[in-house]
Structure formats: structure tokens, C-alpha cells
Coordinates of C-alpha atoms and ligand atoms in Angstrom, one line a residue:
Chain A
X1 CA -13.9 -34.0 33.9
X2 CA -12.3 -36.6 36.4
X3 CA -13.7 -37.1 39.5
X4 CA -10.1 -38.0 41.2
X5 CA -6.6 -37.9 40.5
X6 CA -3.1 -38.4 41.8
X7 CA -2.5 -35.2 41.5
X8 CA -4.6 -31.5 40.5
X9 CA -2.3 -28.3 39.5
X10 CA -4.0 -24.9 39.6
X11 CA -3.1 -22.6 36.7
X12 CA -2.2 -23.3 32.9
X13 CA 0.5 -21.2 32.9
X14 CA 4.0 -22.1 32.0
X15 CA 4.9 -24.1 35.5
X16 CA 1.5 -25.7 36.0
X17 CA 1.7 -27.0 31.9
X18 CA 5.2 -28.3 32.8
X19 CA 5.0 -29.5 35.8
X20 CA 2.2 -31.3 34.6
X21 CA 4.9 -32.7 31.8
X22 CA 7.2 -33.7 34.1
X23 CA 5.3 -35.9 36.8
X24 CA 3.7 -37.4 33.9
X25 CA 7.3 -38.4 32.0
X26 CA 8.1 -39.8 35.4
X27 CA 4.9 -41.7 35.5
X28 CA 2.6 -40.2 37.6
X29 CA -0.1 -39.6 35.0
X30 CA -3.4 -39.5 36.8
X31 CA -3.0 -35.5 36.8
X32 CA -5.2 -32.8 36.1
X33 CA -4.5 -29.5 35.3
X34 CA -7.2 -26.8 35.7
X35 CA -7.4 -23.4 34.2
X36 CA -9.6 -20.3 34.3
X37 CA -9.5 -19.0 31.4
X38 CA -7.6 -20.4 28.4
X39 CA -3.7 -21.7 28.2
X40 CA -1.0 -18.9 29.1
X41 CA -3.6 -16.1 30.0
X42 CA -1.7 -15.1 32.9
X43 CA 1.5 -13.8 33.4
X44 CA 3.0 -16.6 31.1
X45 CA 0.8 -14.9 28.0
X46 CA 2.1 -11.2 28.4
X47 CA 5.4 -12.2 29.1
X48 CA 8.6 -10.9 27.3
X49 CA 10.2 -13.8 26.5
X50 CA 13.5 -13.1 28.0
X51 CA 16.3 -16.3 29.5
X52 CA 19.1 -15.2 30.9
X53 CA 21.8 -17.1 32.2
X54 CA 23.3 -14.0 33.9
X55 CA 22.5 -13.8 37.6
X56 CA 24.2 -12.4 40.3
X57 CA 23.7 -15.5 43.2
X58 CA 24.8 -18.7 42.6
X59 CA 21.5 -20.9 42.8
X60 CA 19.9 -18.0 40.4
X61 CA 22.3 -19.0 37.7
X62 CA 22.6 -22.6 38.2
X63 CA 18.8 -22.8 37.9
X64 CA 18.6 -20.5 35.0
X65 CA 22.0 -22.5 33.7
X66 CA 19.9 -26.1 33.8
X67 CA 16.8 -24.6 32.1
X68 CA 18.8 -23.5 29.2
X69 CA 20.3 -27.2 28.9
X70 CA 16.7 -28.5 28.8
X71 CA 15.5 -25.5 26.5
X72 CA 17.9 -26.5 23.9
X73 CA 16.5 -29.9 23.2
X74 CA 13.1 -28.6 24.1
X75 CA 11.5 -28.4 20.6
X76 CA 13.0 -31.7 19.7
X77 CA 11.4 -33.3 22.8
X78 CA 8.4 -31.8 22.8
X79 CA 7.7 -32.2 19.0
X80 CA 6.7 -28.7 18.4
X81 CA 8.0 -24.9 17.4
X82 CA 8.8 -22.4 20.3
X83 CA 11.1 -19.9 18.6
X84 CA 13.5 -20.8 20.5
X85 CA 17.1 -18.9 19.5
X86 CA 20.2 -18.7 21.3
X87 CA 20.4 -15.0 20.7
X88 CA 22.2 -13.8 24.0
X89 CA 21.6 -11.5 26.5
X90 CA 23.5 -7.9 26.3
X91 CA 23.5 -6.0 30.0
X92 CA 24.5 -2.3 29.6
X93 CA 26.6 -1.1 32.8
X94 CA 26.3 3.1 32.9
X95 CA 27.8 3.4 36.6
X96 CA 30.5 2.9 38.9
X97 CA 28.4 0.7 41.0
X98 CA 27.0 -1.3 38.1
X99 CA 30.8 -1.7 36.8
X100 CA 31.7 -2.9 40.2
X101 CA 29.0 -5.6 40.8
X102 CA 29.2 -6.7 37.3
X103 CA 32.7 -7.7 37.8
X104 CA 31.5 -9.5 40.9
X105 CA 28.9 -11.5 38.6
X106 CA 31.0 -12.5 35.8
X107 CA 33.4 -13.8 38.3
X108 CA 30.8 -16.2 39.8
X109 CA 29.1 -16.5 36.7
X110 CA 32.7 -18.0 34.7
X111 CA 33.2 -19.9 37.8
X112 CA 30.3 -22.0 37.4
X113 CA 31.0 -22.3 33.4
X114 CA 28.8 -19.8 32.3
X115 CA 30.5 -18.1 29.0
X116 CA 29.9 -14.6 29.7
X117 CA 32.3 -11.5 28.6
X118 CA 32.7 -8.2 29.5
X119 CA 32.8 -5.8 26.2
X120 CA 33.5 -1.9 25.6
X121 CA 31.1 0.1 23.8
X122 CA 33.2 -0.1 20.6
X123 CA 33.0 -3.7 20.7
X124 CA 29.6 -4.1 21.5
X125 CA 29.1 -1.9 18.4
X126 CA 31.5 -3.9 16.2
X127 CA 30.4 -7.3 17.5
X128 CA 26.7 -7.3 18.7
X129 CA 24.6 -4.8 17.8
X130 CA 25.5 -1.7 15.3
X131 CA 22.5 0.1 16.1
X132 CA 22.8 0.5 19.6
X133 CA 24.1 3.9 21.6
X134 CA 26.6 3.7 23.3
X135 CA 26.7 7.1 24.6
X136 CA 27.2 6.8 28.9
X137 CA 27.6 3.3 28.5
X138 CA 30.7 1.8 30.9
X139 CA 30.7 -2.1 29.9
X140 CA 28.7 -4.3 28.9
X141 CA 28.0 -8.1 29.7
X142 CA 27.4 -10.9 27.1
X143 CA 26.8 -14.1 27.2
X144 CA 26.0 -15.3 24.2
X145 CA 24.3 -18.7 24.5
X146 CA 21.8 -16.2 26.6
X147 CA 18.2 -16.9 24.8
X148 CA 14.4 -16.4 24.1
X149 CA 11.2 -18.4 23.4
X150 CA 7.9 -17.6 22.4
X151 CA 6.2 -18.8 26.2
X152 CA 2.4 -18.9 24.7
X153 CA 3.8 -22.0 22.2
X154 CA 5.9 -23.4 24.8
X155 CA 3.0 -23.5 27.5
X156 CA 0.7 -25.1 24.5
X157 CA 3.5 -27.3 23.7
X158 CA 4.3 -28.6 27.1
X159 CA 0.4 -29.1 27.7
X160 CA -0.1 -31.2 24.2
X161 CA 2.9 -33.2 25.4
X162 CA 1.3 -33.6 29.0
X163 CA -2.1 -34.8 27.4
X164 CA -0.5 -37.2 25.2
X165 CA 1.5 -38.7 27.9
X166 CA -2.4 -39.0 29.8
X167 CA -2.7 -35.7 31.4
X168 CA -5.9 -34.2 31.6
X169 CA -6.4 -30.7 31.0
X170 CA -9.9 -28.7 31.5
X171 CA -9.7 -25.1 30.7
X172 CA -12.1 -22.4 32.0
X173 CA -12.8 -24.0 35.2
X174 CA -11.5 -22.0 37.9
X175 CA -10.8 -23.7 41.3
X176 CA -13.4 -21.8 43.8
X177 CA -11.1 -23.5 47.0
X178 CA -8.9 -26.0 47.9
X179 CA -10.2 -28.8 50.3
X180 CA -8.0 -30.4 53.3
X181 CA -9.0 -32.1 56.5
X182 CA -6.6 -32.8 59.5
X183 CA -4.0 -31.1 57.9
X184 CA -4.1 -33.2 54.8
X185 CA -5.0 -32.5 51.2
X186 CA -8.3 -34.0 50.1
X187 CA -9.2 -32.0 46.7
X188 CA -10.3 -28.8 45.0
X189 CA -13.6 -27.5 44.0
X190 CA -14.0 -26.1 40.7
X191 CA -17.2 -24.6 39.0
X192 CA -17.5 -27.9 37.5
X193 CA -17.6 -29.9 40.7
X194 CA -15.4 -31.3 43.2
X195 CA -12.1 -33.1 42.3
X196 CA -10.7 -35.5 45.1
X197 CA -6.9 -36.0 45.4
X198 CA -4.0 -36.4 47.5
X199 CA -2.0 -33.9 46.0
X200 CA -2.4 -30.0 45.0
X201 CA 0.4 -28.0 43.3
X202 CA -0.3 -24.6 43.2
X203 CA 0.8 -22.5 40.6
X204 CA -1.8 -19.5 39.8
X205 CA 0.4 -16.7 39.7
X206 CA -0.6 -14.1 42.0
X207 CA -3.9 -16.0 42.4
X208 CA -2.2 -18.6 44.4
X209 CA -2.4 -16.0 47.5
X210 CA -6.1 -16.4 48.1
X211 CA -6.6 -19.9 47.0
X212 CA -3.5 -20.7 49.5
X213 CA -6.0 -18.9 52.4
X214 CA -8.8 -21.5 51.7
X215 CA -6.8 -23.8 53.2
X216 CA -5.1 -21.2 56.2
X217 CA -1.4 -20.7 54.3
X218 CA -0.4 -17.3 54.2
X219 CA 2.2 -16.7 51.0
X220 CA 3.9 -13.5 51.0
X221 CA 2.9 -12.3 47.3
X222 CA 1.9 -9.0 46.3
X223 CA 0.9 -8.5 42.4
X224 CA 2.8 -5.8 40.7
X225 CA 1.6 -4.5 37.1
X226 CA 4.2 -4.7 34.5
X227 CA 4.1 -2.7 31.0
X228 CA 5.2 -4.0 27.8
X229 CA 5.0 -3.1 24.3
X230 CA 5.6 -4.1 20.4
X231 CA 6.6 -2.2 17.6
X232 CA 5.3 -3.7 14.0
X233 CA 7.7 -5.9 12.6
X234 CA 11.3 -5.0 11.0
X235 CA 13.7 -6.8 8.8
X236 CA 15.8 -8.8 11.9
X237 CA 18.5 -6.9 12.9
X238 CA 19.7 -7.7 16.3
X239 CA 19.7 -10.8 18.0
X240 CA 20.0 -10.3 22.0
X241 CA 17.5 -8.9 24.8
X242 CA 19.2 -6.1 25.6
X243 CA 18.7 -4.4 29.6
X244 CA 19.8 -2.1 31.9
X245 CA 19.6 -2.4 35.4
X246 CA 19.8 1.6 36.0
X247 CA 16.9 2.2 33.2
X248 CA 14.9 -1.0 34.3
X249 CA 14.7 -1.5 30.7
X250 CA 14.7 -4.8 28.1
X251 CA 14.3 -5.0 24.5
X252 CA 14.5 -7.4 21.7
X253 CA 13.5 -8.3 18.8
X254 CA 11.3 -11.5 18.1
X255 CA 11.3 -13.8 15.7
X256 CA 8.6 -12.3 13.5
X257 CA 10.4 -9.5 13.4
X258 CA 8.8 -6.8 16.1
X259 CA 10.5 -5.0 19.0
X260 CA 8.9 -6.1 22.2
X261 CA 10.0 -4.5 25.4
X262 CA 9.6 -3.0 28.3
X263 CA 10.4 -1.5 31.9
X264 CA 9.4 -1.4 35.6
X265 CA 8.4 1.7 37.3
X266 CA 9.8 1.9 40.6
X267 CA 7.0 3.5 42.9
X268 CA 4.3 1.0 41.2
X269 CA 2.2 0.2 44.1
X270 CA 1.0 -3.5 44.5
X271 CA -2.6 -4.8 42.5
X272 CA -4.2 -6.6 40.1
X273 CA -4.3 -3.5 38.1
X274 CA -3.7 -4.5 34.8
X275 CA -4.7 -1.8 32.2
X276 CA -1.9 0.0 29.9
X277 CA -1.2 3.3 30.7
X278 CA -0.3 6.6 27.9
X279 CA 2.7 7.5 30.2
X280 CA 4.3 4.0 29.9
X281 CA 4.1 4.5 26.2
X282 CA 5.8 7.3 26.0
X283 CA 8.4 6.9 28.5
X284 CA 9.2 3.4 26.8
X285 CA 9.0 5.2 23.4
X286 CA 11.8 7.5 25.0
X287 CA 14.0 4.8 26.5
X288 CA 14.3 3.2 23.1
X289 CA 14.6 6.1 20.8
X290 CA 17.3 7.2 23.1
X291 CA 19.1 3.6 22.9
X292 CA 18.2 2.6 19.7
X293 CA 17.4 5.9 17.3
X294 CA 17.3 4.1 14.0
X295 CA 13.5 3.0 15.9
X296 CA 12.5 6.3 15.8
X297 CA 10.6 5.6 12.7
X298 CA 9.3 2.7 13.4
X299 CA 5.3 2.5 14.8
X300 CA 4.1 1.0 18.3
X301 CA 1.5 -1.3 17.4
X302 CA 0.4 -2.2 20.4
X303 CA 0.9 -2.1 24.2
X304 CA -0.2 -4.4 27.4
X305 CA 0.2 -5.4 31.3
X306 CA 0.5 -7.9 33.3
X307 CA 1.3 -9.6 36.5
X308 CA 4.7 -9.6 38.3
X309 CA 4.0 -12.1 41.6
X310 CA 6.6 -11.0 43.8
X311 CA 8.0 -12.4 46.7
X312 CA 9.9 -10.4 49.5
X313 CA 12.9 -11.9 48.2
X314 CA 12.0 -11.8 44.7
X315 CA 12.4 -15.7 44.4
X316 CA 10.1 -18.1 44.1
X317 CA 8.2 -20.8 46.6
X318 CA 8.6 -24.2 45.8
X319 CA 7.9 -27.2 48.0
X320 CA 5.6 -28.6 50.0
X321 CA 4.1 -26.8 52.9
X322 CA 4.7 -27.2 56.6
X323 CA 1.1 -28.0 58.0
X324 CA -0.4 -29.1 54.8
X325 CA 0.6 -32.8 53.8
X326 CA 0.1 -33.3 49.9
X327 CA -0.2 -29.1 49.5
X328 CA 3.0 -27.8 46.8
X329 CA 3.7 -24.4 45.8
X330 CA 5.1 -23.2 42.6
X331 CA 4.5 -19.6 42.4
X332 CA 6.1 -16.0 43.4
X333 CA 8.1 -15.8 40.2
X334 CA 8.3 -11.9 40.8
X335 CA 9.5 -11.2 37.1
X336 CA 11.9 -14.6 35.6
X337 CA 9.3 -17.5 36.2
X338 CA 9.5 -18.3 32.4
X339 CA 13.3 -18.3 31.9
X340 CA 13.6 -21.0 34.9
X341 CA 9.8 -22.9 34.2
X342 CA 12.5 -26.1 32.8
X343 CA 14.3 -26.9 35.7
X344 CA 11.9 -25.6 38.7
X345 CA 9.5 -27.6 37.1
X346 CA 12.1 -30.9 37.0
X347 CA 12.8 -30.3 40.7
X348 CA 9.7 -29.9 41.8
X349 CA 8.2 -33.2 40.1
X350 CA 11.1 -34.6 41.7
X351 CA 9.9 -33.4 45.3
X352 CA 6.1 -34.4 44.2
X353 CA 7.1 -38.3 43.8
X354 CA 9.2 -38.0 46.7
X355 CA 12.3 -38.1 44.8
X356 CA 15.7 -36.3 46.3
X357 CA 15.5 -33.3 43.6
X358 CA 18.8 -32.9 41.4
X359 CA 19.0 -29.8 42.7
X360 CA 19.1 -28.5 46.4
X361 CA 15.7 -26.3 46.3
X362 CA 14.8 -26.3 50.2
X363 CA 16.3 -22.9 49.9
X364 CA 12.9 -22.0 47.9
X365 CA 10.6 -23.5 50.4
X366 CA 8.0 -21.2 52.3
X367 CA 9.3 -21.6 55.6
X368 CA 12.7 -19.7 55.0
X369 CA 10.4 -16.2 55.3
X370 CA 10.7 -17.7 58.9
X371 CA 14.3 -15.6 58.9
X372 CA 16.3 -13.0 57.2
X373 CA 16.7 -12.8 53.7
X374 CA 19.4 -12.4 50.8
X375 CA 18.8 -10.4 48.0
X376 CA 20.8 -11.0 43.9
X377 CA 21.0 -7.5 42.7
X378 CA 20.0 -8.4 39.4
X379 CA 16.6 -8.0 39.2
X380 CA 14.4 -6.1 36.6
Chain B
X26 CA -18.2 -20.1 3.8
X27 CA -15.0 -21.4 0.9
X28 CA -12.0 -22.4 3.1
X29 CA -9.8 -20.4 1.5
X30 CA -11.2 -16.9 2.1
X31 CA -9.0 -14.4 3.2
X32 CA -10.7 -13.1 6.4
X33 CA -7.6 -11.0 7.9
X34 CA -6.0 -9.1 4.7
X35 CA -3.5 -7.7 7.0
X36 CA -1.9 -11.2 7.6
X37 CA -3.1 -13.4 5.3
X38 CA -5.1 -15.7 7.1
X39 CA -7.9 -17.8 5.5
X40 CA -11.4 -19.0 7.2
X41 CA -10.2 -22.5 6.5
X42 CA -7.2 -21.8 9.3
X43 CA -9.7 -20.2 11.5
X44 CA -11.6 -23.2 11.3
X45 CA -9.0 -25.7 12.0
X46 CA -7.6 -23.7 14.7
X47 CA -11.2 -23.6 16.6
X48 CA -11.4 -27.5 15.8
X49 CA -7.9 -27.7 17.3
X50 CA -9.5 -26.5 20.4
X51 CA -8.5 -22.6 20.6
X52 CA -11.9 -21.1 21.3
X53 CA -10.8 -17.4 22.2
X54 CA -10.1 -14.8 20.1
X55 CA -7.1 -13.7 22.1
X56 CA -5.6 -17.6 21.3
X57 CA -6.6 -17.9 17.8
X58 CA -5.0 -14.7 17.2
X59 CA -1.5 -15.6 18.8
X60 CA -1.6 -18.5 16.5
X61 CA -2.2 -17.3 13.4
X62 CA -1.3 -13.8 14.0
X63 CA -4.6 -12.8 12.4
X64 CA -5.8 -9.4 13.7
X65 CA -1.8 -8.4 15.1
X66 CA -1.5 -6.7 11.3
X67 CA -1.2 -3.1 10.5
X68 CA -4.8 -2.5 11.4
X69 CA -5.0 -4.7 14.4
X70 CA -7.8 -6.7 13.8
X71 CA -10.1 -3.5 13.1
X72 CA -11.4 -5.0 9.9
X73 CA -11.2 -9.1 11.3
X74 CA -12.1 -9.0 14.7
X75 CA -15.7 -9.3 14.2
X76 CA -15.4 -11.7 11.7
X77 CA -13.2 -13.9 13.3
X78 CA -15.6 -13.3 16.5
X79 CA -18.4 -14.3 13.9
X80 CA -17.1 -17.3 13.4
X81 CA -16.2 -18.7 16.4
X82 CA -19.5 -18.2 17.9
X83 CA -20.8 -20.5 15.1
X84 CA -18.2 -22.7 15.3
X85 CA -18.9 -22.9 19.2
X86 CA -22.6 -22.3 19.6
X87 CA -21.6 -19.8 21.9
X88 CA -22.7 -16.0 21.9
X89 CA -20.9 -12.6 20.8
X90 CA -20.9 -11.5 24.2
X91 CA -19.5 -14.2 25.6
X92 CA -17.0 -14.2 23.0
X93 CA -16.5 -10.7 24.4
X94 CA -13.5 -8.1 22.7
X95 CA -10.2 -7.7 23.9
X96 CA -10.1 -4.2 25.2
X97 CA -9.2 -1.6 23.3
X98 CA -6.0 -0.9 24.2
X99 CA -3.7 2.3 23.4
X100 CA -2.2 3.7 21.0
X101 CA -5.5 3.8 19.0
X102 CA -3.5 3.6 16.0
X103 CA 0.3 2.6 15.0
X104 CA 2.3 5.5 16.0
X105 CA 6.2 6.0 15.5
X106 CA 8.5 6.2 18.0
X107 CA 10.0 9.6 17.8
X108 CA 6.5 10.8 17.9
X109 CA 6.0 9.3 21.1
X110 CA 8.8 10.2 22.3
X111 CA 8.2 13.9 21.9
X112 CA 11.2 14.3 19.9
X113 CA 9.0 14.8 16.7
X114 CA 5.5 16.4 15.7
X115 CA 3.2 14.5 14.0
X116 CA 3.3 15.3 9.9
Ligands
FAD425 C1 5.3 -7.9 31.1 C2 6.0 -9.1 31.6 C3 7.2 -9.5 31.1 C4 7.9 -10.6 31.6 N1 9.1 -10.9 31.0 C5 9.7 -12.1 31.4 C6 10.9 -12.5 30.7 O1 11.4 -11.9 29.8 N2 11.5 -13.7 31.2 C7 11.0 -14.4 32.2 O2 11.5 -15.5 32.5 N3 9.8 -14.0 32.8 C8 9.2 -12.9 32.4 N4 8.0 -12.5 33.0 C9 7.5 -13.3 34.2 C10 6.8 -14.6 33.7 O3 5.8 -14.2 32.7 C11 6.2 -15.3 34.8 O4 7.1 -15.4 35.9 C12 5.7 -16.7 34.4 O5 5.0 -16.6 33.2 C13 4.8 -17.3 35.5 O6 4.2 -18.4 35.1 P1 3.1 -19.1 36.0 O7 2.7 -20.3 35.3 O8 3.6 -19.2 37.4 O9 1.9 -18.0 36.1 P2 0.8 -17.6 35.1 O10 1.2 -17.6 33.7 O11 0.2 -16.3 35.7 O12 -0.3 -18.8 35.3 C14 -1.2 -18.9 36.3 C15 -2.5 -19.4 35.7 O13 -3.4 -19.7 36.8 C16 -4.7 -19.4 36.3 N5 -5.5 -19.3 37.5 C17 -5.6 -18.2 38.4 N6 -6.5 -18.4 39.3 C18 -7.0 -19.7 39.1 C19 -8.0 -20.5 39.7 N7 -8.7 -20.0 40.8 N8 -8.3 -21.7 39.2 C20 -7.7 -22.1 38.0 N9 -6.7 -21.4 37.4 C21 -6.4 -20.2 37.9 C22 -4.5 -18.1 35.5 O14 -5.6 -17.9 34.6 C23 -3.2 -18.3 34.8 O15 -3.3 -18.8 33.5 C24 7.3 -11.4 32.6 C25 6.1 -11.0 33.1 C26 5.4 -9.9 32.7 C27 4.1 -9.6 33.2
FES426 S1 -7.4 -7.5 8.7 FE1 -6.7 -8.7 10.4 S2 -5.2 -7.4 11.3 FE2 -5.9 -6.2 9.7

């Protein structure tokens, strides 16, 4: 292991792997990226997969917008297979109020040159997905250039392609604290020894709360458990993540041919809880036999949980931090940190070589908890 | 061991891939797994695990403990939906 670098990023999730990419395809290749545990076993690893274009707030959609671009040529740049597949995203609208803000969403969303439209439930039948019920459904929203990737192969694939651009990555050596003096970054300290640099990004996930305290920075992230779970595979038969805000529900169907999906329980109380619980299997089992019957035959292999890092505004913090020269956060993803790793990442290796970022971000910086905050209603 | 012994029957996958994926740096069975989906068949990895386990510890001079096994999770065993769901009794 290096005993200094330009730069150290905590976590080998999908943001630390690709920001790691990024500063590196810029240049800045003295980087090291340190992990716990092995590549994508945090929230990136149990995640569903999901990139939607479909967002209620401007920034949201531009982001999410950008990251497709970049997704699309992905595989080609990176050299490797990420199952990528443009298969769209299908959003089921079953009241008046979901009507009404969907309405207000596809007009923002056209305006920025989204191709979204809005479908009855005969046409979603005819033109999407046969097998789906309809029953109480008002509308739906589609945009069909909406997509999924397989985030375990595109966290090893933006790592490989960090490494071979210089990048060093140790895995299983967790970062113990983060060192400063006179408000200043001067390294981490691992269970391997102590790394000196200028320059820490910190992207752990919900971890990035206490290991932001060893150097005095409060983030306002709580951990929230999140259930998912796969069916065995089928012959492919539909091609969009389907969700409904109302149900907190999303499905699709992966490549290799399973069901994966899942939902949010409202009251879930904040924790590093992670285990799988009997009622979210068969409350999700109910959810999709009522949407989907034709699955009523089909088997649950298996079922899992893990971390939603959620931020009081359910967006993430990116930047550097007041007080802290040389300190960068990347975390607080609370539920869509895969869909937008692409261009967050971009940005922020933009803000880390002190670069004006292509996008305005500042909105994302801690410091705006300093006053009130705006909420995009579509969150699951 | 012969390369190509089948060591997950459920998927298919050979000692020789096990191999290559450990020499490729994947060194948990949780990551070897989502590679080469061996242990994510019908009986999820109830007749592999050990073996792939087995092997890695060999590979890696490491122990079986530390090697460690996912947790079990639910359902125990593949179970349909409608059953789940409460909508149908078990046959
Ligand atoms: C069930 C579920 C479904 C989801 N579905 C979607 C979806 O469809 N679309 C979408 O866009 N997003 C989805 N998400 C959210 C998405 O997974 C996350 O926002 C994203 O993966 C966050 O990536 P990350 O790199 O910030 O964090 P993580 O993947 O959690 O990475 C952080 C890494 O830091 C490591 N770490 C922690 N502490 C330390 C330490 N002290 N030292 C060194 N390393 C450390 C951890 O081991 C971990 O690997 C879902 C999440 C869950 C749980
Ligand atoms: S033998 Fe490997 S999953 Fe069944």
C-alpha cells in the first residue's frame, strides 16, 4: 500500500470506483481508493438496478438526464459488460393527486427534452407490458430510453478501468479515521497504516457519518433498511422497471431473466439494521401477485437488505466542506445514488481539480442544511 | 482437482472458473458468486457453497471461518408467489 497520494476516497462503492475513474481520466492518478470489505458490498451490491430519467425537479432530471448520456457509451469506454439495456421506466399513477403531479412532471420533464409519455391502461397493455393489471390504474408515465445496469459489474468495471489508468485500489482495509490539522486535510489511517494526502473524498455510504466526526463534520444521514427480493429466472418478458409511488413499489426483470424488486416501508425507523424480514416477503409477494398475476407461479429464490443513506432532503452532499480544506463529500444518496454515480462523479472530479463543474452542483453542498429545504415528490 | 469439474450443477460452473476467478482477485464467496452465478441456482448454493468455500481457502491460504457463510437468509427454500402471498395453500 502507498504511503501518500494526491488523493484517498473512502468506500468501493459505485461513486468512490468512479470517482476514482474520473480524476484519474483527467490526470490526477496518484489516487487511492480504500475499501472494507470487497468491491460493491455496500449499498451499491444490494441495489436494484433502477435509472430513471423521470424526476420531478429540474436539477434531479438533468443529473439523472447526463448519467444516461455517459451510460450509453459506458461499456464501450470502459471495455467491459454491465447489462446495460435501455428498457424504460413505466410509473403507474392510481390517484387524483398522482395524475395531477404527473402532469406537472412530464411538463418539466419534455421541456428539458426528456421523451416521456403519458399512456392509458389499454395502451400500456397493448404497447409495454401485456402482463401487467391494470385494474385502479389512472395513467401511466413512460419514457422509454429509461434504463438499468447490473451496478456490481459496473463498480468492478469502473475500478479495473481506474487501476489501469494508475489507480490504486486496496480492498479490506477499512479507514479507522480521517487525519486534519489546522483545518486542513493531512491523511487517513487505515488498519494497514497511515496514508498521507491532501485530499479525502468521502463516499462510505452511511459510514461516512462517523468517519466525517473524526474530523468534527456533522452530515445529516440517517441509514434506512431497504428490502429487496428475486424470483428464479423466467423466459424475458418485459422490459421496464415498473413503480408506483402510492405502493412504494419497483420491479423488473434482469437480464438473466429473474424478477428483482422491491418496496419501502413507510414507518421503518433509522439503523444499520440489515437483516431480511418474513413480512417483507410476503407483503412484496402480494404487491406483485396483485400487479403481475401470471408470477403467481413463479418461486422467490431469495431475499436481502440494505442501506438507504438518506439525507433530510433526500439528495445527496457533494463538495467540499466549509472548515475542512482538501475534505469532499459524496454520500447521502437516500435511494438513486447508482442511477446518477456518471455524472455526480464527472462533477465532482471537476470540483476535486478545481475545475468549474459542467454542472451547477453548489446546490448539493453541505452548507445548504444551513436553510430551508425543497423536496421532488418523486421519491421511492 | 481437473479444471473442468462441475462444482455448482445448478449453474454449470467448473473448478477451472473458480480458479481463474480467485486468481482474478475475487476472494469472497459473495463476489465469486455474483460472477459466475454459481451457488444463485435452484438450490442456492446448498450443495456448492462448501466446496466453493473449500477452494478458496486453498487457493488463498486463508481459513473456513474467515471465509465465513453468507447468512442464511429466508425463504429457506424457493417458494411461489401465490403461496406467499396467501392466496394459495401449499400442494
Ligand atoms: C435495496 C436497494 C435498492 C436500490 N435500488 C436502486 C436503484 O434501483 N437505482 C439507484 O440508482 N439506486 C438504488 N439504490 C441506491 C444505491 O444502491 C446507492 O445510492 C448507491 O449504491 C450508493 O453508492 P455508494 O458508493 O455511495 O455507497 P456504497 O455502495 O454503500 O459504498 C460505500 C462503501 O464504503 C465502504 N466503507 C464503509 N466504511 C468504510 C471505512 N471505514 N473504510 C473503508 N471503506 C468503508 C463500504 O464497505 C462500501 O463498500 C438502492 C439501494 C438499496 C439498498
Ligand atoms: S449447485 Fe450451485 S447453486 Fe446449486
Amino acid at each position: 500500500m502507498k504511503r501518500s497520494a494526491d488523493c484517498v476516497i473512502i468506500g468501493g462503492g459505485i461513486i468512490g470506483t468512479s470517482v476514482a475513474y474520473y480524476l484519474a481520466k483527467s490526470g490526477m492518478t496518484d489516487v487511492v481508493v480504500l475499501e472494507a470489505d470487497y468491491l460493491a458490498s455496500g449499498g451499491t451490491g444490494r441495489c436494484g438496478g433502477g435509472i430513471r430519467q423521470q424526476w420531478s425537479t429540474e436539477p434531479n432530471a438533468r443529473l439523472a438526464m447526463e448519467s444516461v448520456r455517459i451510460f450509453t457509451t459506458l461499456e464501450e469506454e470502459l471495455g467491459e459488460d454491465i447489462e446495460f439495456l435501455q428498457g424504460g421506466y413505466l410509473v403507474l399513477a392510481y390517484t387524483d393527486e398522482d395524475v395531477e403531479q404527473f402532469e406537472k412532471n412530464v411538463a418539466l420533464q419534455r421541456g428539458l427534452g426528456l421523451d416521456v409519455e403519458i399512456l392509458t391502461p389499454d395502451e400500456i397493455r397493448a404497447r409495454v407490458v401485456a402482463q401487467l393489471n391494470t385494474e385502479r390504474v389512472k395513467m401511466a408515465t413512460y419514457c422509454s430510453k429509461d434504463a438499468s445496469a447490473n451496478p456490481f459489474l459496473a463498480t468492478r468495471a469502473y475500478a479495473a478501468a481506474a487501476k489501469r489508468l494508475g489507480v490504486e485500489v486496496e480492498l479490506f482495509t477499512p479507514v479507522r479515521r480521517i487525519l486534519a490539522e489546522n483545518g486542513r486535510i493531512t491523511g487517513v489511517e487505515t488498519d494497514r497504516g497511515v496514508i498521507s494526502t491532501p485530499r479525502v473524498i468521502n463516499a462510505a455510504g452511511s459510514h461516512s457519518v462517523p468517519l466525517a466526526e473524526t474530523v468534527g463534520v456533522e452530515l445529516p444521514i440517517k441509514p434506512y433498511r431497504r428490502e429487496i427480493l428475486v424470483t428464479e429466472p423466467l423466459e424475458r418478458f418485459f422490459d421496464p422497471m415498473i413503480i408506483s409511488f402510492s405502493f412504494g413499489v419497483y420491479f423488473r426483470q434482469v437480464q438473466h431473466g429473474s424478477i428483482i424488486g422491491g418496496f419501502a416501508y413507510p414507518d421503518e425507523q433509522p439503523g444499520f439494521n440489515q437483516t431480511s424480514s418474513v413480512d417483507f416477503l410476503t407483503t412484496m409477494s402480494k404487491k406483485l401477485a396483485y400487479l403481475m398475476p401470471v408470477l403467481e407461479d413463479v418461486k422467490v429464490v431469495r431475499q436481502w437488505a440494505g442501506l438507504y443513506d438518506v439525507t433530510p432532503d433526500a439528495q445527496p452532499i457533494i463538495g467540499e466542506t466549509d472548515g475542512v480544506d482538501g475534505f469532499f463529500q459524496a454520500s447521502g444518496f437516500s435511494g438513486h445514488g447508482f442511477m446518477i454515480a456518471p455524472m455526480v462523479s464527472t462533477l465532482l472530479s471537476q470540483i476535486v481539480l478545481g475545475e468549474t463543474p459542467a454542472l451547477d452542483v453548489e446546490r448539493l453542498n453541505l452548507r445548504r442544511f444551513e436553510g430551508d429545504i425543497d423536496l421532488d415528490h418523486s421519491v421511492v | 482437482m481437473k479444471d473442468d469439474v462441475v462444482i455448482c450443477r445448478c449453474e454449470d460452473v467448473t473448478y477451472g472458473q473458480i480458479v481463474q476467478a480467485i486468481d482474478e482477485g475475487l476472494t469472497t464467496l459473495e463476489e465469486i458468486k455474483r460472477v459466475l452465478r454459481c451457488g444463485m441456482g435452484p438450490c442456492q448454493g446448498r450443495t456448492c457453497s462448501r466446496l466453493i468455500a473449500r477452494i478458496i481457502a486453498e487457493k488463498t491460504g486463508r481459513s473456513m471461518d474467515e471465509i465465513g457463510f453468507p447468512l442464511d437468509r429466508p425463504p429457506v427454500r424457493p417458494v411461489e408467489i401465490g403461496i406467499l402471498a396467501g392466496e394459495r395453500d401449499e400442494a
